[in-house]
Short mmCIF file of C-alpha atoms in Angstrom, two decimals:
data_model
loop_
_atom_site.label_atom_id
_atom_site.label_comp_id
_atom_site.label_asym_id
_atom_site.label_seq_id
_atom_site.Cartn_x
_atom_site.Cartn_y
_atom_site.Cartn_z
CA MET A 1306 63.37 -13.16 103.67
CA LYS A 1307 64.79 -10.83 101.07
CA LYS A 1308 62.28 -8.16 100.12
CA GLU A 1309 62.52 -7.78 96.41
CA LYS A 1310 59.88 -5.70 94.71
CA VAL A 1311 57.89 -7.32 91.97
CA PRO A 1312 57.63 -4.74 89.22
CA ILE A 1313 53.98 -4.68 88.27
CA LEU A 1314 54.64 -3.07 84.91
CA GLU A 1315 56.48 -6.20 83.85
CA HIS A 1316 53.46 -8.43 84.37
CA GLU A 1317 52.11 -9.74 81.08
CA LEU A 1318 48.64 -8.35 81.80
CA VAL A 1319 49.88 -4.83 82.43
CA PRO A 1320 50.49 -2.61 79.40
CA LYS A 1321 53.07 0.15 79.38
CA HIS A 1322 52.02 3.27 81.30
CA GLU A 1323 53.72 6.65 81.01
CA VAL A 1324 52.89 10.14 82.21
CA LEU A 1325 52.22 12.62 79.44
CA GLY A 1326 53.88 16.02 79.27
CA GLU A 1327 51.77 19.17 79.32
CA GLU A 1328 52.15 19.93 75.64
CA ALA A 1329 51.25 16.39 74.66
CA VAL A 1330 48.11 16.61 76.81
CA ALA A 1331 47.04 19.84 75.11
CA GLU A 1332 47.63 18.27 71.72
CA LEU A 1333 45.63 15.19 72.67
CA LEU A 1334 42.66 17.19 73.95
CA ASP A 1335 42.75 19.30 70.81
CA THR A 1336 42.79 16.26 68.51
CA TYR A 1337 39.63 14.83 70.00
CA LYS A 1338 38.11 18.21 70.91
CA ILE A 1339 37.42 17.09 74.47
CA LYS A 1340 38.04 18.22 78.02
CA LYS A 1341 40.41 16.38 80.32
CA GLU A 1342 37.49 15.13 82.41
CA GLN A 1343 36.07 13.25 79.45
CA LEU A 1344 39.01 10.87 79.36
CA PRO A 1345 38.75 7.49 81.05
CA LYS A 1346 40.10 7.56 84.60
CA ILE A 1347 42.78 5.86 86.58
CA LYS A 1348 42.83 6.13 90.35
CA LEU A 1349 45.75 7.49 92.32
CA SER A 1350 45.43 4.32 94.38
CA ASP A 1351 45.92 2.14 91.29
CA PRO A 1352 48.81 -0.26 91.96
CA VAL A 1353 50.68 0.99 88.91
CA ILE A 1354 50.77 4.51 90.39
CA LYS A 1355 50.70 3.68 94.09
CA GLU A 1356 53.65 1.34 94.02
CA LYS A 1357 55.69 4.06 92.36
CA GLU A 1358 55.94 2.24 89.08
CA ILE A 1359 55.27 5.59 87.43
CA LYS A 1360 55.26 9.02 89.00
CA ALA A 1361 51.85 10.57 88.54
CA ASP A 1362 49.65 12.97 90.44
CA VAL A 1363 45.99 13.93 90.34
CA GLY A 1364 45.26 15.77 87.10
CA ASP A 1365 48.05 14.09 85.13
CA VAL A 1366 47.25 12.17 81.99
CA VAL A 1367 48.71 8.70 81.62
CA ARG A 1368 49.35 7.25 78.20
CA ILE A 1369 48.86 3.51 77.89
CA ARG A 1370 50.39 1.50 75.08
CA ARG A 1371 48.05 -1.40 74.72
CA GLU A 1372 48.49 -4.58 72.81
CA SER A 1373 45.32 -4.69 70.75
CA ARG A 1374 43.82 -7.82 69.29
CA THR A 1375 42.54 -5.97 66.27
CA ALA A 1376 45.05 -3.18 65.67
CA GLY A 1377 48.22 -4.76 67.01
CA LYS A 1378 49.17 -1.73 69.04
CA ALA A 1379 46.87 0.97 70.35
CA LEU A 1380 47.29 4.09 72.43
CA SER A 1381 44.90 4.94 75.20
CA TYR A 1382 44.80 7.68 77.80
CA ARG A 1383 43.57 7.91 81.36
CA LEU A 1384 43.21 10.88 83.67
CA VAL A 1385 44.57 10.40 87.19
CA ILE A 1386 41.88 11.01 89.81
CA GLU A 1387 41.73 10.74 93.61
CA MET B 814 68.36 6.53 82.39
CA GLY B 815 65.75 8.12 80.18
CA ARG B 816 67.50 11.48 80.25
CA ARG B 817 70.81 9.99 79.29
CA LEU B 818 69.26 8.22 76.36
CA VAL B 819 67.69 11.42 75.25
CA ALA B 820 71.02 13.16 75.52
CA ARG B 821 72.65 10.44 73.49
CA GLY B 822 69.89 10.75 70.94
CA LYS B 823 70.66 14.42 70.63
CA GLU B 824 74.30 13.64 70.04
CA GLU B 825 73.34 11.22 67.36
CA VAL B 826 71.28 13.86 65.69
CA MET B 827 74.18 16.23 65.78
CA GLU B 828 76.50 13.61 64.39
CA LYS B 829 74.13 12.91 61.55
CA LEU B 830 73.83 16.61 60.94
CA ARG B 831 77.60 16.86 60.57
CA ASP B 832 77.62 14.09 58.01
CA VAL B 833 74.83 15.79 56.16
CA GLU B 834 76.71 19.05 56.17
CA LEU B 835 79.66 17.49 54.44
CA GLU B 836 77.48 15.85 51.90
CA LEU B 837 75.09 18.56 50.99
CA GLU B 838 77.12 21.73 51.31
CA GLU B 839 75.94 24.92 52.75
CA GLU B 840 72.67 25.78 51.07
CA ILE B 841 70.48 23.34 52.92
CA THR B 842 72.44 22.86 56.12
CA GLU B 843 71.18 26.18 57.38
CA GLN B 844 67.67 25.03 56.68
CA ILE B 845 68.18 21.72 58.48
CA LYS B 846 69.67 23.40 61.50
CA GLU B 847 66.69 25.67 61.73
CA ASP B 848 64.32 22.74 61.39
CA PHE B 849 65.98 20.37 63.78
CA LEU B 850 67.76 22.26 66.50
CA PRO B 851 64.83 23.92 68.21
CA LEU B 852 63.34 20.44 68.61
CA GLU B 853 62.78 19.84 72.25
CA LEU B 854 63.90 16.32 72.81
CA THR B 855 61.38 14.97 75.23
CA VAL B 856 60.63 11.84 73.28
CA THR B 857 61.41 8.43 74.76
CA SER B 858 64.41 6.49 73.55
CA GLU B 859 62.07 4.12 71.78
CA GLU B 860 60.38 6.85 69.81
CA MET B 861 63.77 8.33 69.15
CA SER B 862 64.98 5.20 67.44
CA GLU B 863 61.77 5.11 65.42
CA LEU B 864 62.17 8.71 64.38
CA PHE B 865 65.82 8.67 63.52
CA THR B 866 66.35 5.52 61.55
CA GLU B 867 68.85 5.55 58.74
CA GLU B 868 66.03 5.21 56.24
CA ALA B 869 63.96 8.00 57.66
CA TYR B 870 66.97 10.21 57.57
CA ALA B 871 67.95 9.34 54.05
CA GLU B 872 64.36 9.95 53.03
CA ASP B 873 64.18 13.38 54.61
CA ILE B 874 67.34 14.45 52.91
CA ALA B 875 66.33 12.97 49.59
CA MET B 876 63.02 14.81 49.86
CA MET B 877 64.78 18.09 50.43
CA LEU B 878 66.92 17.54 47.42
CA GLY B 879 63.89 16.63 45.36
CA ARG B 880 65.40 13.39 44.21
CA ALA B 881 63.09 11.04 46.04
CA GLU B 882 60.89 8.43 44.42
CA GLU B 883 63.09 7.57 41.56
CA GLY B 884 64.73 4.37 40.48
CA GLU B 885 64.54 1.08 42.31
CA ILE B 886 62.30 0.67 45.34
CA LYS B 887 64.24 -0.59 48.34
CA GLN B 888 63.01 -2.49 51.41
CA GLY B 889 63.49 0.68 53.39
CA ASP B 890 61.30 2.65 51.03
CA ILE B 891 58.37 0.30 51.58
CA GLU B 892 59.00 0.33 55.32
CA ARG B 893 59.02 4.13 55.38
CA LYS B 894 56.04 4.67 53.14
CA VAL B 895 53.87 2.24 55.07
CA ASN B 896 54.96 3.70 58.42
CA LYS B 897 53.79 7.10 57.30
CA SER B 898 50.36 5.86 56.23
CA GLY B 899 48.73 6.21 59.66
CA LEU B 900 47.27 2.71 59.49
CA PRO B 901 47.02 0.47 62.57
CA GLU B 902 50.09 -1.54 63.45
CA LYS B 903 48.69 -4.91 62.46
CA ILE B 904 47.71 -3.77 58.97
CA LYS B 905 51.09 -2.11 58.54
CA VAL B 906 52.93 -5.32 59.35
CA GLU B 907 50.81 -7.35 56.95
CA LEU B 908 51.08 -4.75 54.22
CA LYS B 909 54.84 -4.50 54.53
CA LYS B 910 55.21 -8.26 54.29
CA LYS B 911 53.05 -8.45 51.19
CA LEU B 912 54.64 -5.46 49.50
CA LYS B 913 58.15 -6.70 50.13
CA ALA B 914 57.27 -10.00 48.49
CA VAL B 915 56.46 -8.21 45.22
CA ARG B 916 59.01 -5.42 45.62
CA THR B 917 60.80 -5.96 42.32
CA GLU B 918 57.57 -5.66 40.34
CA LEU B 919 56.53 -2.42 42.02
CA SER B 920 56.85 1.03 40.60
CA TRP B 921 56.63 4.21 42.65
CA GLU B 922 53.21 5.00 41.20
CA LYS B 923 51.92 1.51 41.92
CA LEU B 924 53.18 1.68 45.50
CA ASP B 925 51.42 4.98 46.10
CA ASP B 926 48.29 3.64 44.47
CA ILE B 927 48.22 0.52 46.64
CA LEU B 928 48.81 2.55 49.77
CA SER B 929 46.07 5.04 49.09
CA LYS B 930 43.64 2.22 48.28
CA VAL B 931 44.45 0.42 51.52
CA VAL B 932 43.99 3.64 53.49
CA ALA B 933 40.67 4.29 51.73
CA GLU B 934 39.46 0.76 52.53
CA TYR B 935 40.52 1.17 56.12
CA GLU B 936 38.65 4.46 56.42
CA LYS B 937 35.56 2.79 54.93
CA ALA B 938 35.73 0.01 57.52
CA LYS B 939 35.66 2.43 60.43
CA VAL B 940 32.51 2.70 62.50
CA ASP B 941 30.30 5.59 61.35
CA PRO B 942 29.86 8.52 63.67
CA ARG B 943 26.85 8.11 65.96
CA GLU B 944 26.52 4.42 65.30
CA ALA B 945 25.10 2.61 68.33
CA VAL B 946 28.12 0.46 69.09
CA GLY B 947 26.89 -0.47 72.55
CA ILE B 948 23.68 -2.03 71.24
CA VAL B 949 25.59 -3.89 68.54
CA ALA B 950 27.98 -5.24 71.17
CA ALA B 951 25.10 -6.28 73.44
CA GLN B 952 23.36 -8.13 70.61
CA SER B 953 26.56 -9.70 69.41
CA ILE B 954 27.20 -11.28 72.76
CA GLY B 955 23.55 -11.85 73.64
CA GLU B 956 22.65 -13.88 70.58
CA PRO B 957 25.39 -16.54 70.85
CA GLY B 958 24.75 -16.44 74.60
CA THR B 959 21.39 -18.12 74.01
CA GLN B 960 23.26 -21.11 72.65
CA MET B 961 25.29 -21.52 75.80
CA THR B 962 24.43 -24.20 78.26
CA MET B 963 22.97 -22.81 81.41
CA ARG B 964 24.98 -24.76 83.92
CA THR B 965 28.30 -25.89 82.70
CA PHE B 966 31.08 -26.83 84.96
CA HIS B 967 34.22 -28.24 83.60
CA TYR B 968 37.30 -30.04 84.62
CA ALA B 969 40.62 -28.35 84.16
CA GLY B 970 42.70 -31.11 82.68
CA VAL B 971 43.31 -34.40 84.44
CA GLY B 972 42.75 -33.30 87.98
CA ALA B 973 39.47 -32.60 89.64
CA ILE B 974 39.54 -28.81 89.52
CA TYR B 975 36.12 -27.42 88.72
CA ILE B 976 35.80 -24.15 86.92
CA THR B 977 32.58 -22.25 86.24
CA LEU B 978 32.15 -21.87 82.52
CA GLY B 979 29.49 -20.93 80.04
CA LEU B 980 26.71 -18.49 80.78
CA PRO B 981 27.19 -18.43 84.58
CA ARG B 982 30.80 -17.39 84.02
CA ILE B 983 29.86 -14.61 81.59
CA ILE B 984 27.36 -13.32 84.13
CA GLU B 985 30.03 -13.45 86.82
CA ILE B 986 32.31 -11.31 84.69
CA VAL B 987 29.83 -8.62 83.65
CA ASP B 988 28.46 -8.46 87.20
CA ALA B 989 32.01 -7.76 88.42
CA ARG B 990 31.55 -10.21 91.28
CA LYS B 991 34.13 -10.06 94.01
CA LYS B 992 33.36 -13.56 95.31
CA LEU B 993 33.56 -16.12 92.54
CA SER B 994 31.97 -19.54 92.72
CA THR B 995 35.19 -21.18 91.54
CA PRO B 996 38.21 -18.92 91.99
CA THR B 997 41.37 -20.31 90.47
CA MET B 998 44.89 -19.17 89.70
CA THR B 999 47.12 -20.24 86.86
CA ILE B 1000 50.64 -20.11 88.20
CA LYS B 1001 53.43 -20.21 85.68
CA LEU B 1002 56.88 -21.35 86.82
CA LEU B 1003 60.40 -20.25 86.13
CA GLU B 1004 62.28 -22.33 83.64
CA GLU B 1005 64.08 -24.82 85.87
CA TYR B 1006 60.86 -25.56 87.76
CA ALA B 1007 58.62 -25.66 84.73
CA SER B 1008 60.59 -28.38 83.00
CA GLU B 1009 60.76 -30.91 85.83
CA ARG B 1010 57.80 -32.74 87.20
CA ASN B 1011 59.30 -33.27 90.66
CA LYS B 1012 60.20 -29.64 91.14
CA ALA B 1013 56.79 -28.46 89.93
CA GLU B 1014 55.03 -30.81 92.30
CA GLU B 1015 57.20 -29.83 95.23
CA LEU B 1016 56.35 -26.22 94.51
CA ALA B 1017 52.67 -27.09 94.25
CA MET B 1018 52.81 -28.49 97.76
CA LYS B 1019 54.60 -25.38 98.97
CA ILE B 1020 51.78 -23.20 97.71
CA GLN B 1021 48.91 -25.39 98.83
CA GLU B 1022 47.82 -24.57 102.36
CA THR B 1023 48.78 -27.15 104.95
CA HIS B 1024 47.31 -26.93 108.42
CA ILE B 1025 48.38 -28.99 111.38
CA SER B 1026 45.18 -30.97 111.10
CA ASP B 1027 46.20 -32.14 107.62
CA ILE B 1028 49.40 -33.79 108.72
CA CYS B 1029 48.69 -35.27 112.14
CA ASN B 1030 46.22 -36.54 114.65
CA ILE B 1031 45.43 -34.09 117.40
CA LYS B 1032 44.47 -35.18 120.86
CA ALA B 1033 43.82 -33.00 123.83
CA SER B 1034 44.80 -34.64 127.05
CA THR B 1035 43.13 -33.52 130.25
CA GLU B 1036 45.72 -35.40 132.25
CA ASP B 1037 48.63 -33.08 131.57
CA LYS B 1038 46.57 -30.24 130.08
CA SER B 1039 48.41 -30.44 126.77
CA VAL B 1040 47.69 -31.10 123.15
CA TRP B 1041 49.34 -34.16 121.64
CA LEU B 1042 50.24 -34.38 117.97
CA SER B 1043 51.12 -37.65 116.32
CA LEU B 1044 52.56 -36.70 112.97
CA ASN B 1045 51.65 -38.69 109.92
CA GLU B 1046 55.01 -39.42 108.31
CA LYS B 1047 53.47 -40.29 104.96
CA GLU B 1048 51.67 -36.99 104.73
CA LEU B 1049 54.80 -35.12 105.75
CA GLU B 1050 56.75 -36.77 103.00
CA ARG B 1051 54.04 -36.18 100.44
CA ARG B 1052 53.96 -32.51 101.31
CA TYR B 1053 57.74 -32.14 101.53
CA ILE B 1054 57.58 -30.91 105.11
CA LYS B 1055 60.26 -31.69 107.67
CA ARG B 1056 59.56 -32.53 111.29
CA GLU B 1057 61.70 -29.63 112.44
CA GLU B 1058 59.64 -27.18 110.43
CA VAL B 1059 56.49 -28.31 112.20
CA LYS B 1060 58.18 -27.90 115.55
CA ALA B 1061 59.45 -24.44 114.67
CA LYS B 1062 56.01 -23.34 113.45
CA MET B 1063 54.38 -24.56 116.65
CA LYS B 1064 56.86 -22.60 118.73
CA ASP B 1065 55.85 -19.47 116.78
CA MET B 1066 52.44 -19.63 118.42
CA GLY B 1067 53.64 -17.69 121.42
CA THR B 1068 56.37 -17.41 124.01
CA ASP B 1069 54.23 -19.21 126.53
CA VAL B 1070 53.90 -22.23 124.28
CA GLN B 1071 56.20 -25.14 124.96
CA VAL B 1072 56.85 -27.86 122.40
CA ASP B 1073 58.38 -31.14 123.52
CA GLU B 1074 59.32 -34.16 121.50
CA MET B 1075 58.13 -37.27 123.26
CA GLY B 1076 59.73 -40.68 123.05
CA ASP B 1077 57.19 -42.27 120.71
CA GLY B 1078 57.56 -39.57 118.04
CA GLN B 1079 54.68 -37.49 119.28
CA LEU B 1080 54.82 -33.77 119.89
CA ARG B 1081 53.42 -32.38 123.08
CA ILE B 1082 52.24 -28.83 123.10
CA HIS B 1083 51.84 -27.23 126.43
CA LYS B 1084 50.66 -23.71 127.13
CA GLU B 1085 51.12 -22.04 130.45
CA GLY B 1086 48.13 -21.08 132.49
CA ILE B 1087 45.66 -23.55 131.11
CA GLU B 1088 43.27 -24.42 133.88
CA SER B 1089 39.87 -25.25 132.50
CA PHE B 1090 38.71 -27.72 129.91
CA HIS B 1091 37.40 -24.77 127.93
CA GLU B 1092 40.88 -23.26 127.64
CA LEU B 1093 42.32 -26.58 126.63
CA SER B 1094 39.85 -27.04 123.80
CA LYS B 1095 40.59 -23.51 122.63
CA LEU B 1096 44.28 -24.38 122.45
CA GLU B 1097 43.38 -27.52 120.53
CA ARG B 1098 41.39 -25.45 118.02
CA ASP B 1099 44.21 -22.92 117.62
CA VAL B 1100 46.72 -25.68 117.08
CA SER B 1101 44.68 -27.48 114.47
CA LYS B 1102 44.16 -24.25 112.51
CA LYS B 1103 47.85 -23.35 112.52
CA LEU B 1104 49.20 -22.92 109.00
CA ILE B 1105 52.36 -24.94 108.51
CA GLU B 1106 53.02 -24.19 104.88
CA GLY B 1107 51.48 -22.63 101.83
CA ILE B 1108 49.21 -19.69 101.20
CA GLU B 1109 46.08 -19.33 103.29
CA GLY B 1110 43.09 -19.75 101.01
CA ILE B 1111 44.72 -22.00 98.42
CA LYS B 1112 42.88 -25.25 98.99
CA ARG B 1113 44.49 -27.39 96.32
CA VAL B 1114 47.29 -27.06 93.80
CA LEU B 1115 47.74 -29.28 90.80
CA ALA B 1116 50.75 -29.41 88.52
CA ARG B 1117 49.82 -30.09 84.92
CA ARG B 1118 51.93 -30.54 81.86
CA GLU B 1119 50.89 -28.15 79.13
CA PRO B 1120 51.10 -29.04 75.43
CA GLY B 1121 54.39 -27.14 75.15
CA GLY B 1122 55.95 -29.42 77.77
CA GLU B 1123 55.83 -26.76 80.46
CA TYR B 1124 54.46 -27.57 83.89
CA VAL B 1125 51.87 -25.11 85.11
CA LEU B 1126 50.16 -24.99 88.50
CA TYR B 1127 46.40 -24.71 88.81
CA THR B 1128 44.85 -23.85 92.14
CA VAL B 1129 41.55 -24.10 93.92
CA GLY B 1130 41.16 -20.72 95.55
CA SER B 1131 42.75 -17.49 94.43
CA GLU B 1132 45.10 -15.30 96.46
CA LEU B 1133 47.06 -13.22 94.00
CA LYS B 1134 48.06 -10.62 96.59
CA ARG B 1135 49.43 -13.16 99.03
CA LEU B 1136 51.24 -14.93 96.23
CA LYS B 1137 52.84 -11.66 95.21
CA ASN B 1138 53.85 -10.75 98.74
CA GLN B 1139 55.21 -14.16 99.68
CA LYS B 1140 57.53 -14.34 96.68
CA ILE B 1141 57.85 -18.08 96.57
CA GLU B 1142 60.95 -19.14 94.72
CA GLY B 1143 60.26 -20.70 91.36
CA VAL B 1144 57.00 -18.84 90.73
CA ASP B 1145 57.04 -16.67 87.63
CA PHE B 1146 54.73 -13.98 88.93
CA LYS B 1147 54.89 -11.96 85.74
CA ARG B 1148 52.99 -14.67 83.90
CA THR B 1149 50.71 -15.70 86.75
CA THR B 1150 47.03 -14.87 86.53
CA THR B 1151 43.74 -15.52 88.26
CA ASN B 1152 40.15 -15.69 87.05
CA ASN B 1153 39.18 -13.21 89.77
CA ILE B 1154 39.08 -9.84 88.03
CA ALA B 1155 38.60 -7.89 91.25
CA GLU B 1156 41.89 -9.31 92.52
CA ILE B 1157 43.68 -8.37 89.34
CA ALA B 1158 42.37 -4.80 89.62
CA GLU B 1159 43.62 -4.65 93.20
CA VAL B 1160 47.07 -6.11 92.62
CA LEU B 1161 47.91 -5.14 89.03
CA GLY B 1162 45.69 -2.15 88.34
CA ILE B 1163 42.81 -1.12 86.13
CA GLU B 1164 44.50 -1.73 82.79
CA ALA B 1165 45.38 -5.29 83.77
CA ALA B 1166 41.77 -5.78 84.87
CA ARG B 1167 40.59 -4.58 81.48
CA ASN B 1168 42.86 -7.08 79.76
CA ALA B 1169 41.68 -9.81 82.10
CA ILE B 1170 38.00 -9.11 81.32
CA ILE B 1171 38.72 -9.39 77.60
CA GLU B 1172 40.75 -12.57 77.99
CA GLU B 1173 38.26 -14.27 80.28
CA MET B 1174 35.24 -13.42 78.13
CA ILE B 1175 36.84 -14.48 74.87
CA ASN B 1176 38.11 -17.71 76.42
CA THR B 1177 34.72 -18.51 77.91
CA LEU B 1178 32.96 -17.89 74.59
CA ASN B 1179 35.54 -19.80 72.57
CA GLU B 1180 35.37 -22.74 74.93
CA GLN B 1181 31.66 -22.97 74.12
CA GLY B 1182 32.47 -22.91 70.44
CA LEU B 1183 31.25 -19.37 69.94
CA ASP B 1184 33.14 -16.76 68.01
CA VAL B 1185 32.41 -13.17 68.95
CA ASP B 1186 34.43 -10.32 67.48
CA ALA B 1187 36.97 -9.03 69.99
CA ARG B 1188 35.82 -5.44 69.41
CA HIS B 1189 32.47 -6.03 71.12
CA ILE B 1190 34.16 -7.51 74.15
CA THR B 1191 36.77 -4.77 74.18
CA LEU B 1192 33.98 -2.21 74.26
CA ILE B 1193 32.38 -3.90 77.26
CA ALA B 1194 35.72 -4.07 79.06
CA ASP B 1195 36.31 -0.39 78.30
CA ALA B 1196 32.91 0.58 79.64
CA MET B 1197 33.43 -1.47 82.79
CA THR B 1198 36.83 0.06 83.57
CA MET B 1199 36.05 3.62 82.45
CA ASP B 1200 36.04 5.18 85.92
CA GLY B 1201 39.26 3.64 87.18
CA GLU B 1202 37.57 0.79 88.98
CA VAL B 1203 35.81 -2.32 87.77
CA LYS B 1204 32.09 -1.57 87.56
CA GLN B 1205 29.39 -4.08 86.83
CA ILE B 1206 27.00 -3.69 83.94
CA GLY B 1207 23.77 -3.40 85.85
CA ARG B 1208 21.80 -1.61 88.47
CA HIS B 1209 24.78 -0.88 90.70
CA GLY B 1210 27.17 -0.08 87.90
CA ILE B 1211 27.00 1.42 84.46
CA ALA B 1212 23.22 1.28 83.96
CA GLY B 1213 22.59 2.60 87.46
CA GLU B 1214 24.75 5.67 86.90
CA LYS B 1215 23.09 6.97 83.78
CA ALA B 1216 22.30 10.65 83.86
CA SER B 1217 18.71 10.23 82.72
CA VAL B 1218 15.93 9.52 85.22
CA LEU B 1219 13.66 7.91 82.66
CA SER B 1220 16.42 5.67 81.42
CA ARG B 1221 17.21 4.44 84.90
CA ALA B 1222 13.54 3.92 85.68
CA ALA B 1223 13.07 1.94 82.49
CA PHE B 1224 15.92 -0.39 83.37
CA GLU B 1225 15.13 -1.72 86.83
CA VAL B 1226 13.22 -0.83 89.99
CA THR B 1227 11.05 1.76 88.20
CA VAL B 1228 9.14 3.18 91.15
CA ASP B 1229 12.19 3.61 93.36
CA ASN B 1230 14.01 5.52 90.66
CA LEU B 1231 11.10 7.83 89.89
CA LEU B 1232 10.43 8.49 93.57
CA GLU B 1233 14.09 9.20 94.26
CA ALA B 1234 14.26 11.57 91.29
CA ALA B 1235 11.08 13.36 92.37
CA VAL B 1236 12.40 13.84 95.90
CA HIS B 1237 15.58 15.41 94.56
CA GLY B 1238 13.82 17.41 91.85
CA GLU B 1239 15.88 15.94 89.02
CA THR B 1240 15.43 16.99 85.42
CA ASP B 1241 15.82 14.87 82.32
CA ALA B 1242 17.63 16.41 79.35
CA LEU B 1243 16.23 13.75 76.97
CA LYS B 1244 19.55 13.13 75.33
CA GLY B 1245 19.72 9.36 75.49
CA VAL B 1246 17.94 6.66 73.53
CA THR B 1247 15.57 5.22 76.13
CA GLU B 1248 14.21 8.58 77.26
CA ASN B 1249 13.40 9.63 73.73
CA VAL B 1250 11.64 6.37 72.94
CA ILE B 1251 9.53 6.87 76.08
CA VAL B 1252 8.44 10.37 75.13
CA GLY B 1253 8.05 9.47 71.45
CA GLN B 1254 10.80 11.50 69.86
CA PRO B 1255 13.34 10.39 67.29
CA ILE B 1256 16.45 9.05 68.99
CA LYS B 1257 19.75 10.83 68.57
CA LEU B 1258 21.54 7.96 66.92
CA GLY B 1259 22.67 7.15 63.42
CA THR B 1260 20.61 9.23 60.99
CA GLY B 1261 18.57 10.55 63.91
CA ALA B 1262 21.63 12.41 65.10
CA VAL B 1263 21.79 14.54 61.95
CA GLU B 1264 19.59 17.53 61.49
CA LEU B 1265 19.06 19.21 58.16
CA VAL B 1266 19.12 22.92 57.78
CA VAL B 1267 17.65 24.28 54.58
CA GLY B 1268 19.10 27.35 52.96
CA LYS B 1269 21.87 29.26 54.54
#
């Protein structure tokens, strides 16, 4: 059988994930006056990262563009952990 | 791809700049160059198109020339002004629609006035700092929860698929159970399959697990030490399975397995080296368990016509991972979901699990005729998925991981928690609510979080 990868990011339940650049991370942490570790987490073994949908490593911050019921669109961030 | 788009975006900027140069002469071009060229273009193509719209550009230039906000208000002006307001997307969309409807009656002052009032109202509606949102969420779900029936099971449509609903379902979700009492998948189909009943039903049968025992009578014969299968033609037809497929599947069982077609339509399965009755009955068991078609664990599949005219498959049993890996033609995996949140977390990731928690909880509450604000449920979903995995709200999850000893002890298994803390010599910083209530101090919430300092 033909092995065709199912792109997880295209599933309707999965919002858009993208890795944040260093400067953007610094800006984010400064806006909320927090440390990286205070962000919500995403595991390195998470399918979105593991199946190479996005390229991320431990310590990276992933920006998630959520569809929000109340705001329409919302940004959220997760720190990649082991 | 991304890099090329960025490069193209840069070209566009340059092109625009050239146009501007011609139009505005030298004095400000130098200024623009200084402002724009050092820009490191690491934005995505999407953001790029948002940033460099015709309107935005015209605005920036108009601003520099000091001739903005005069004359007639155009659609683009409203668009631009609202976009800059920093309001949430949904409010922006609504506001734009309403403003555009009265565009001709607006003046620049009125527009600014309306915008600042909307922003002020929005700021007012925000949750105050230090407000106990968790407690509010708990109460907001707890109170309507008392009106839910304790044991409600429900049919999904015409067929006899049971789904746990009501309070038991809510408990299942917040407990982050891995084994559900009624796991079910909702499989959406690709267009050509979704519109035709026959195709949808054929696909349903392809997904439903079919074992040998479902489609034929099995007899073990001690005479020739073989297992005899008499296929049930009706069942085969109903399940869209061909005789040859059954034969091929049986041959897969091993190189030492021999499948013969006998004269009366029966299949004889013979395995080499079978001597004892015990071995024969083992072969019989193996044969009857052999999966002919479908996904192991999917007990039943029903095709149902949705109000929109689309056929959707509902299953008894949930195997999202197997469904994804098998890639059955006709299944629209991108729109396929399950009520098992643990499976979603495993196959689609933590963000999908968060969405699934919200969807499932809101649907369960709505089905019972209860209307809970999505924000409370969102908060619960956020708390449950905070650490990158789905955690239950309870002793083994969020409440069990609190930093405070007293808080943990107050929640459940008091003695165990205190003993454990004593053994490890834990300290309690008295920062949370529960601990401070226990020791009789004001809690650090709402007004309790603010301390007054008199004088300098």
